[in-house]
Amino acid sequence: MILDNNQGITAISENLCDDLEDAIDGCPTDSIKIADEPFNGNPLMYEKV
């Protein structure tokens, strides 16, 4: 589900937090990212190099 056109600017509602954590834990490619601030369409800025 894309909530904000992949800009990372929409907060996840409390009732979806458990589902989000389950999705992150179950993602085989580690492609689901979360951050405390918007990533403005560039989630790679949070990758550890």
JSON list of N, CA, C and O in Angstrom, two decimals:
[
{"chain": "A", "resi": 1, "resn": "MET", "atom": "N", "xyz": [0.84, -1.17, 0.00]},
{"chain": "A", "resi": 1, "resn": "MET", "atom": "CA", "xyz": [0.00, 0.00, 0.00]},
{"chain": "A", "resi": 1, "resn": "MET", "atom": "C", "xyz": [0.89, 1.24, 0.00]},
{"chain": "A", "resi": 1, "resn": "MET", "atom": "O", "xyz": [1.82, 1.33, 0.78]},
{"chain": "A", "resi": 2, "resn": "ILE", "atom": "N", "xyz": [0.63, 2.17, -0.87]},
{"chain": "A", "resi": 2, "resn": "ILE", "atom": "CA", "xyz": [1.36, 3.43, -0.90]},
{"chain": "A", "resi": 2, "resn": "ILE", "atom": "C", "xyz": [0.44, 4.51, -0.35]},
{"chain": "A", "resi": 2, "resn": "ILE", "atom": "O", "xyz": [-0.59, 4.81, -0.93]},
{"chain": "A", "resi": 3, "resn": "LEU", "atom": "N", "xyz": [0.81, 5.08, 0.79]},
{"chain": "A", "resi": 3, "resn": "LEU", "atom": "CA", "xyz": [-0.05, 6.07, 1.43]},
{"chain": "A", "resi": 3, "resn": "LEU", "atom": "C", "xyz": [0.18, 7.48, 0.92]},
{"chain": "A", "resi": 3, "resn": "LEU", "atom": "O", "xyz": [-0.72, 8.30, 0.94]},
{"chain": "A", "resi": 4, "resn": "ASP", "atom": "N", "xyz": [1.35, 7.78, 0.48]},
{"chain": "A", "resi": 4, "resn": "ASP", "atom": "CA", "xyz": [1.68, 9.17, 0.17]},
{"chain": "A", "resi": 4, "resn": "ASP", "atom": "C", "xyz": [2.58, 9.29, -1.06]},
{"chain": "A", "resi": 4, "resn": "ASP", "atom": "O", "xyz": [3.45, 10.14, -1.13]},
{"chain": "A", "resi": 5, "resn": "ASN", "atom": "N", "xyz": [2.33, 8.44, -2.05]},
{"chain": "A", "resi": 5, "resn": "ASN", "atom": "CA", "xyz": [3.12, 8.44, -3.28]},
{"chain": "A", "resi": 5, "resn": "ASN", "atom": "C", "xyz": [4.61, 8.22, -2.99]},
{"chain": "A", "resi": 5, "resn": "ASN", "atom": "O", "xyz": [5.48, 8.79, -3.62]},
{"chain": "A", "resi": 6, "resn": "ASN", "atom": "N", "xyz": [4.89, 7.40, -1.97]},
{"chain": "A", "resi": 6, "resn": "ASN", "atom": "CA", "xyz": [6.25, 7.03, -1.59]},
{"chain": "A", "resi": 6, "resn": "ASN", "atom": "C", "xyz": [7.13, 8.22, -1.23]},
{"chain": "A", "resi": 6, "resn": "ASN", "atom": "O", "xyz": [8.31, 8.27, -1.55]},
{"chain": "A", "resi": 7, "resn": "GLN", "atom": "N", "xyz": [6.54, 9.19, -0.52]},
{"chain": "A", "resi": 7, "resn": "GLN", "atom": "CA", "xyz": [7.28, 10.35, -0.08]},
{"chain": "A", "resi": 7, "resn": "GLN", "atom": "C", "xyz": [7.73, 10.23, 1.37]},
{"chain": "A", "resi": 7, "resn": "GLN", "atom": "O", "xyz": [8.59, 10.98, 1.81]},
{"chain": "A", "resi": 8, "resn": "GLY", "atom": "N", "xyz": [7.13, 9.31, 2.12]},
{"chain": "A", "resi": 8, "resn": "GLY", "atom": "CA", "xyz": [7.51, 9.15, 3.52]},
{"chain": "A", "resi": 8, "resn": "GLY", "atom": "C", "xyz": [7.06, 10.29, 4.40]},
{"chain": "A", "resi": 8, "resn": "GLY", "atom": "O", "xyz": [7.71, 10.62, 5.37]},
{"chain": "A", "resi": 9, "resn": "ILE", "atom": "N", "xyz": [5.92, 10.90, 4.05]},
{"chain": "A", "resi": 9, "resn": "ILE", "atom": "CA", "xyz": [5.45, 12.06, 4.81]},
{"chain": "A", "resi": 9, "resn": "ILE", "atom": "C", "xyz": [4.15, 11.80, 5.56]},
{"chain": "A", "resi": 9, "resn": "ILE", "atom": "O", "xyz": [3.68, 12.66, 6.28]},
{"chain": "A", "resi": 10, "resn": "THR", "atom": "N", "xyz": [3.57, 10.62, 5.41]},
{"chain": "A", "resi": 10, "resn": "THR", "atom": "CA", "xyz": [2.33, 10.29, 6.08]},
{"chain": "A", "resi": 10, "resn": "THR", "atom": "C", "xyz": [2.61, 9.42, 7.29]},
{"chain": "A", "resi": 10, "resn": "THR", "atom": "O", "xyz": [3.26, 8.37, 7.17]},
{"chain": "A", "resi": 11, "resn": "ALA", "atom": "N", "xyz": [2.16, 9.87, 8.44]},
{"chain": "A", "resi": 11, "resn": "ALA", "atom": "CA", "xyz": [2.35, 9.09, 9.66]},
{"chain": "A", "resi": 11, "resn": "ALA", "atom": "C", "xyz": [1.48, 7.83, 9.60]},
{"chain": "A", "resi": 11, "resn": "ALA", "atom": "O", "xyz": [0.38, 7.84, 9.04]},
{"chain": "A", "resi": 12, "resn": "ILE", "atom": "N", "xyz": [2.00, 6.76, 10.15]},
{"chain": "A", "resi": 12, "resn": "ILE", "atom": "CA", "xyz": [1.26, 5.51, 10.23]},
{"chain": "A", "resi": 12, "resn": "ILE", "atom": "C", "xyz": [0.38, 5.57, 11.47]},
{"chain": "A", "resi": 12, "resn": "ILE", "atom": "O", "xyz": [0.86, 5.84, 12.57]},
{"chain": "A", "resi": 13, "resn": "SER", "atom": "N", "xyz": [-0.91, 5.31, 11.30]},
{"chain": "A", "resi": 13, "resn": "SER", "atom": "CA", "xyz": [-1.83, 5.37, 12.43]},
{"chain": "A", "resi": 13, "resn": "SER", "atom": "C", "xyz": [-1.52, 4.26, 13.44]},
{"chain": "A", "resi": 13, "resn": "SER", "atom": "O", "xyz": [-0.98, 3.21, 13.08]},
{"chain": "A", "resi": 14, "resn": "GLU", "atom": "N", "xyz": [-1.83, 4.52, 14.69]},
{"chain": "A", "resi": 14, "resn": "GLU", "atom": "CA", "xyz": [-1.53, 3.57, 15.78]},
{"chain": "A", "resi": 14, "resn": "GLU", "atom": "C", "xyz": [-2.12, 2.19, 15.51]},
{"chain": "A", "resi": 14, "resn": "GLU", "atom": "O", "xyz": [-1.51, 1.18, 15.83]},
{"chain": "A", "resi": 15, "resn": "ASN", "atom": "N", "xyz": [-3.31, 2.14, 14.90]},
{"chain": "A", "resi": 15, "resn": "ASN", "atom": "CA", "xyz": [-3.95, 0.83, 14.69]},
{"chain": "A", "resi": 15, "resn": "ASN", "atom": "C", "xyz": [-3.25, 0.01, 13.61]},
{"chain": "A", "resi": 15, "resn": "ASN", "atom": "O", "xyz": [-3.53, -1.17, 13.45]},
{"chain": "A", "resi": 16, "resn": "LEU", "atom": "N", "xyz": [-2.32, 0.59, 12.86]},
{"chain": "A", "resi": 16, "resn": "LEU", "atom": "CA", "xyz": [-1.57, -0.14, 11.84]},
{"chain": "A", "resi": 16, "resn": "LEU", "atom": "C", "xyz": [-0.13, -0.44, 12.25]},
{"chain": "A", "resi": 16, "resn": "LEU", "atom": "O", "xyz": [0.59, -1.12, 11.51]},
{"chain": "A", "resi": 17, "resn": "CYS", "atom": "N", "xyz": [0.30, 0.04, 13.40]},
{"chain": "A", "resi": 17, "resn": "CYS", "atom": "CA", "xyz": [1.70, -0.13, 13.81]},
{"chain": "A", "resi": 17, "resn": "CYS", "atom": "C", "xyz": [2.09, -1.60, 13.96]},
{"chain": "A", "resi": 17, "resn": "CYS", "atom": "O", "xyz": [3.18, -1.99, 13.53]},
{"chain": "A", "resi": 18, "resn": "ASP", "atom": "N", "xyz": [1.22, -2.41, 14.55]},
{"chain": "A", "resi": 18, "resn": "ASP", "atom": "CA", "xyz": [1.55, -3.84, 14.69]},
{"chain": "A", "resi": 18, "resn": "ASP", "atom": "C", "xyz": [1.67, -4.51, 13.32]},
{"chain": "A", "resi": 18, "resn": "ASP", "atom": "O", "xyz": [2.58, -5.32, 13.09]},
{"chain": "A", "resi": 19, "resn": "ASP", "atom": "N", "xyz": [0.76, -4.15, 12.40]},
{"chain": "A", "resi": 19, "resn": "ASP", "atom": "CA", "xyz": [0.83, -4.72, 11.05]},
{"chain": "A", "resi": 19, "resn": "ASP", "atom": "C", "xyz": [2.11, -4.27, 10.35]},
{"chain": "A", "resi": 19, "resn": "ASP", "atom": "O", "xyz": [2.73, -5.05, 9.64]},
{"chain": "A", "resi": 20, "resn": "LEU", "atom": "N", "xyz": [2.50, -3.02, 10.56]},
{"chain": "A", "resi": 20, "resn": "LEU", "atom": "CA", "xyz": [3.73, -2.52, 9.95]},
{"chain": "A", "resi": 20, "resn": "LEU", "atom": "C", "xyz": [4.94, -3.28, 10.48]},
{"chain": "A", "resi": 20, "resn": "LEU", "atom": "O", "xyz": [5.80, -3.71, 9.71]},
{"chain": "A", "resi": 21, "resn": "GLU", "atom": "N", "xyz": [5.00, -3.48, 11.78]},
{"chain": "A", "resi": 21, "resn": "GLU", "atom": "CA", "xyz": [6.12, -4.22, 12.37]},
{"chain": "A", "resi": 21, "resn": "GLU", "atom": "C", "xyz": [6.16, -5.66, 11.84]},
{"chain": "A", "resi": 21, "resn": "GLU", "atom": "O", "xyz": [7.24, -6.18, 11.56]},
{"chain": "A", "resi": 22, "resn": "ASP", "atom": "N", "xyz": [4.99, -6.29, 11.70]},
{"chain": "A", "resi": 22, "resn": "ASP", "atom": "CA", "xyz": [4.93, -7.65, 11.14]},
{"chain": "A", "resi": 22, "resn": "ASP", "atom": "C", "xyz": [5.45, -7.66, 9.70]},
{"chain": "A", "resi": 22, "resn": "ASP", "atom": "O", "xyz": [6.17, -8.57, 9.30]},
{"chain": "A", "resi": 23, "resn": "ALA", "atom": "N", "xyz": [5.07, -6.64, 8.92]},
{"chain": "A", "resi": 23, "resn": "ALA", "atom": "CA", "xyz": [5.52, -6.57, 7.53]},
{"chain": "A", "resi": 23, "resn": "ALA", "atom": "C", "xyz": [7.03, -6.38, 7.46]},
{"chain": "A", "resi": 23, "resn": "ALA", "atom": "O", "xyz": [7.70, -7.01, 6.65]},
{"chain": "A", "resi": 24, "resn": "ILE", "atom": "N", "xyz": [7.56, -5.53, 8.31]},
{"chain": "A", "resi": 24, "resn": "ILE", "atom": "CA", "xyz": [9.01, -5.30, 8.34]},
{"chain": "A", "resi": 24, "resn": "ILE", "atom": "C", "xyz": [9.74, -6.59, 8.71]},
{"chain": "A", "resi": 24, "resn": "ILE", "atom": "O", "xyz": [10.71, -6.97, 8.06]},
{"chain": "A", "resi": 25, "resn": "ASP", "atom": "N", "xyz": [9.26, -7.25, 9.77]},
{"chain": "A", "resi": 25, "resn": "ASP", "atom": "CA", "xyz": [9.90, -8.49, 10.21]},
{"chain": "A", "resi": 25, "resn": "ASP", "atom": "C", "xyz": [9.82, -9.59, 9.17]},
{"chain": "A", "resi": 25, "resn": "ASP", "atom": "O", "xyz": [10.72, -10.42, 9.05]},
{"chain": "A", "resi": 26, "resn": "GLY", "atom": "N", "xyz": [8.74, -9.61, 8.39]},
{"chain": "A", "resi": 26, "resn": "GLY", "atom": "CA", "xyz": [8.54, -10.69, 7.43]},
{"chain": "A", "resi": 26, "resn": "GLY", "atom": "C", "xyz": [9.05, -10.39, 6.04]},
{"chain": "A", "resi": 26, "resn": "GLY", "atom": "O", "xyz": [8.97, -11.25, 5.16]},
{"chain": "A", "resi": 27, "resn": "CYS", "atom": "N", "xyz": [9.60, -9.21, 5.82]},
{"chain": "A", "resi": 27, "resn": "CYS", "atom": "CA", "xyz": [10.05, -8.84, 4.48]},
{"chain": "A", "resi": 27, "resn": "CYS", "atom": "C", "xyz": [11.37, -9.57, 4.15]},
{"chain": "A", "resi": 27, "resn": "CYS", "atom": "O", "xyz": [12.39, -9.32, 4.79]},
{"chain": "A", "resi": 28, "resn": "PRO", "atom": "N", "xyz": [11.35, -10.45, 3.17]},
{"chain": "A", "resi": 28, "resn": "PRO", "atom": "CA", "xyz": [12.55, -11.23, 2.87]},
{"chain": "A", "resi": 28, "resn": "PRO", "atom": "C", "xyz": [13.68, -10.42, 2.23]},
{"chain": "A", "resi": 28, "resn": "PRO", "atom": "O", "xyz": [14.83, -10.84, 2.24]},
{"chain": "A", "resi": 29, "resn": "THR", "atom": "N", "xyz": [13.37, -9.25, 1.69]},
{"chain": "A", "resi": 29, "resn": "THR", "atom": "CA", "xyz": [14.39, -8.45, 1.03]},
{"chain": "A", "resi": 29, "resn": "THR", "atom": "C", "xyz": [14.80, -7.23, 1.83]},
{"chain": "A", "resi": 29, "resn": "THR", "atom": "O", "xyz": [15.62, -6.43, 1.36]},
{"chain": "A", "resi": 30, "resn": "ASP", "atom": "N", "xyz": [14.23, -7.07, 3.02]},
{"chain": "A", "resi": 30, "resn": "ASP", "atom": "CA", "xyz": [14.54, -5.92, 3.88]},
{"chain": "A", "resi": 30, "resn": "ASP", "atom": "C", "xyz": [14.30, -4.59, 3.16]},
{"chain": "A", "resi": 30, "resn": "ASP", "atom": "O", "xyz": [15.04, -3.63, 3.33]},
{"chain": "A", "resi": 31, "resn": "SER", "atom": "N", "xyz": [13.25, -4.56, 2.34]},
{"chain": "A", "resi": 31, "resn": "SER", "atom": "CA", "xyz": [12.98, -3.36, 1.54]},
{"chain": "A", "resi": 31, "resn": "SER", "atom": "C", "xyz": [11.97, -2.41, 2.18]},
{"chain": "A", "resi": 31, "resn": "SER", "atom": "O", "xyz": [11.73, -1.34, 1.64]},
{"chain": "A", "resi": 32, "resn": "ILE", "atom": "N", "xyz": [11.41, -2.78, 3.32]},
{"chain": "A", "resi": 32, "resn": "ILE", "atom": "CA", "xyz": [10.48, -1.90, 4.02]},
{"chain": "A", "resi": 32, "resn": "ILE", "atom": "C", "xyz": [11.28, -1.09, 5.02]},
{"chain": "A", "resi": 32, "resn": "ILE", "atom": "O", "xyz": [11.96, -1.64, 5.88]},
{"chain": "A", "resi": 33, "resn": "LYS", "atom": "N", "xyz": [11.22, 0.21, 4.89]},
{"chain": "A", "resi": 33, "resn": "LYS", "atom": "CA", "xyz": [11.99, 1.11, 5.75]},
{"chain": "A", "resi": 33, "resn": "LYS", "atom": "C", "xyz": [11.05, 1.99, 6.55]},
{"chain": "A", "resi": 33, "resn": "LYS", "atom": "O", "xyz": [9.99, 2.38, 6.07]},
{"chain": "A", "resi": 34, "resn": "ILE", "atom": "N", "xyz": [11.43, 2.33, 7.76]},
{"chain": "A", "resi": 34, "resn": "ILE", "atom": "CA", "xyz": [10.71, 3.30, 8.56]},
{"chain": "A", "resi": 34, "resn": "ILE", "atom": "C", "xyz": [11.70, 4.34, 9.04]},
{"chain": "A", "resi": 34, "resn": "ILE", "atom": "O", "xyz": [12.90, 4.08, 9.15]},
{"chain": "A", "resi": 35, "resn": "ALA", "atom": "N", "xyz": [11.19, 5.53, 9.30]},
{"chain": "A", "resi": 35, "resn": "ALA", "atom": "CA", "xyz": [12.05, 6.62, 9.76]},
{"chain": "A", "resi": 35, "resn": "ALA", "atom": "C", "xyz": [11.22, 7.57, 10.61]},
{"chain": "A", "resi": 35, "resn": "ALA", "atom": "O", "xyz": [10.00, 7.60, 10.52]},
{"chain": "A", "resi": 36, "resn": "ASP", "atom": "N", "xyz": [11.88, 8.34, 11.42]},
{"chain": "A", "resi": 36, "resn": "ASP", "atom": "CA", "xyz": [11.21, 9.33, 12.25]},
{"chain": "A", "resi": 36, "resn": "ASP", "atom": "C", "xyz": [10.97, 10.63, 11.50]},
{"chain": "A", "resi": 36, "resn": "ASP", "atom": "O", "xyz": [10.29, 11.51, 12.00]},
{"chain": "A", "resi": 37, "resn": "GLU", "atom": "N", "xyz": [11.56, 10.77, 10.32]},
{"chain": "A", "resi": 37, "resn": "GLU", "atom": "CA", "xyz": [11.38, 11.99, 9.53]},
{"chain": "A", "resi": 37, "resn": "GLU", "atom": "C", "xyz": [11.14, 11.60, 8.08]},
{"chain": "A", "resi": 37, "resn": "GLU", "atom": "O", "xyz": [11.49, 10.50, 7.66]},
{"chain": "A", "resi": 38, "resn": "PRO", "atom": "N", "xyz": [10.53, 12.49, 7.29]},
{"chain": "A", "resi": 38, "resn": "PRO", "atom": "CA", "xyz": [10.24, 12.17, 5.89]},
{"chain": "A", "resi": 38, "resn": "PRO", "atom": "C", "xyz": [11.51, 11.85, 5.10]},
{"chain": "A", "resi": 38, "resn": "PRO", "atom": "O", "xyz": [12.57, 12.42, 5.33]},
{"chain": "A", "resi": 39, "resn": "PHE", "atom": "N", "xyz": [11.38, 10.91, 4.15]},
{"chain": "A", "resi": 39, "resn": "PHE", "atom": "CA", "xyz": [12.51, 10.60, 3.29]},
{"chain": "A", "resi": 39, "resn": "PHE", "atom": "C", "xyz": [12.30, 11.17, 1.90]},
{"chain": "A", "resi": 39, "resn": "PHE", "atom": "O", "xyz": [13.14, 11.03, 1.03]},
{"chain": "A", "resi": 40, "resn": "ASN", "atom": "N", "xyz": [11.17, 11.84, 1.68]},
{"chain": "A", "resi": 40, "resn": "ASN", "atom": "CA", "xyz": [10.88, 12.56, 0.44]},
{"chain": "A", "resi": 40, "resn": "ASN", "atom": "C", "xyz": [11.19, 11.77, -0.83]},
{"chain": "A", "resi": 40, "resn": "ASN", "atom": "O", "xyz": [11.83, 12.25, -1.75]},
{"chain": "A", "resi": 41, "resn": "GLY", "atom": "N", "xyz": [10.73, 10.52, -0.84]},
{"chain": "A", "resi": 41, "resn": "GLY", "atom": "CA", "xyz": [10.88, 9.69, -2.04]},
{"chain": "A", "resi": 41, "resn": "GLY", "atom": "C", "xyz": [12.24, 9.06, -2.20]},
{"chain": "A", "resi": 41, "resn": "GLY", "atom": "O", "xyz": [12.49, 8.39, -3.18]},
{"chain": "A", "resi": 42, "resn": "ASN", "atom": "N", "xyz": [13.15, 9.26, -1.25]},
{"chain": "A", "resi": 42, "resn": "ASN", "atom": "CA", "xyz": [14.49, 8.69, -1.35]},
{"chain": "A", "resi": 42, "resn": "ASN", "atom": "C", "xyz": [14.78, 7.83, -0.11]},
{"chain": "A", "resi": 42, "resn": "ASN", "atom": "O", "xyz": [15.56, 8.23, 0.74]},
{"chain": "A", "resi": 43, "resn": "PRO", "atom": "N", "xyz": [14.18, 6.64, -0.02]},
{"chain": "A", "resi": 43, "resn": "PRO", "atom": "CA", "xyz": [14.41, 5.81, 1.16]},
{"chain": "A", "resi": 43, "resn": "PRO", "atom": "C", "xyz": [15.84, 5.33, 1.29]},
{"chain": "A", "resi": 43, "resn": "PRO", "atom": "O", "xyz": [16.27, 4.94, 2.36]},
{"chain": "A", "resi": 44, "resn": "LEU", "atom": "N", "xyz": [16.61, 5.39, 0.21]},
{"chain": "A", "resi": 44, "resn": "LEU", "atom": "CA", "xyz": [18.00, 4.95, 0.28]},
{"chain": "A", "resi": 44, "resn": "LEU", "atom": "C", "xyz": [18.85, 5.85, 1.15]},
{"chain": "A", "resi": 44, "resn": "LEU", "atom": "O", "xyz": [19.93, 5.47, 1.59]},
{"chain": "A", "resi": 45, "resn": "MET", "atom": "N", "xyz": [18.37, 7.05, 1.46]},
{"chain": "A", "resi": 45, "resn": "MET", "atom": "CA", "xyz": [19.14, 7.94, 2.32]},
{"chain": "A", "resi": 45, "resn": "MET", "atom": "C", "xyz": [19.27, 7.37, 3.73]},
{"chain": "A", "resi": 45, "resn": "MET", "atom": "O", "xyz": [20.10, 7.82, 4.49]},
{"chain": "A", "resi": 46, "resn": "TYR", "atom": "N", "xyz": [18.46, 6.36, 4.05]},
{"chain": "A", "resi": 46, "resn": "TYR", "atom": "CA", "xyz": [18.54, 5.74, 5.37]},
{"chain": "A", "resi": 46, "resn": "TYR", "atom": "C", "xyz": [19.32, 4.44, 5.37]},
{"chain": "A", "resi": 46, "resn": "TYR", "atom": "O", "xyz": [19.42, 3.77, 6.37]},
{"chain": "A", "resi": 47, "resn": "GLU", "atom": "N", "xyz": [19.86, 4.07, 4.21]},
{"chain": "A", "resi": 47, "resn": "GLU", "atom": "CA", "xyz": [20.66, 2.85, 4.13]},
{"chain": "A", "resi": 47, "resn": "GLU", "atom": "C", "xyz": [22.00, 3.08, 4.83]},
{"chain": "A", "resi": 47, "resn": "GLU", "atom": "O", "xyz": [22.60, 4.13, 4.71]},
{"chain": "A", "resi": 48, "resn": "LYS", "atom": "N", "xyz": [22.46, 2.07, 5.52]},
{"chain": "A", "resi": 48, "resn": "LYS", "atom": "CA", "xyz": [23.80, 2.12, 6.11]},
{"chain": "A", "resi": 48, "resn": "LYS", "atom": "C", "xyz": [24.80, 1.79, 5.03]},
{"chain": "A", "resi": 48, "resn": "LYS", "atom": "O", "xyz": [24.67, 0.78, 4.35]},
{"chain": "A", "resi": 49, "resn": "VAL", "atom": "N", "xyz": [25.79, 2.59, 4.88]},
{"chain": "A", "resi": 49, "resn": "VAL", "atom": "CA", "xyz": [26.78, 2.38, 3.82]},
{"chain": "A", "resi": 49, "resn": "VAL", "atom": "C", "xyz": [28.02, 1.75, 4.41]},
{"chain": "A", "resi": 49, "resn": "VAL", "atom": "O", "xyz": [28.41, 1.96, 5.49]}
]
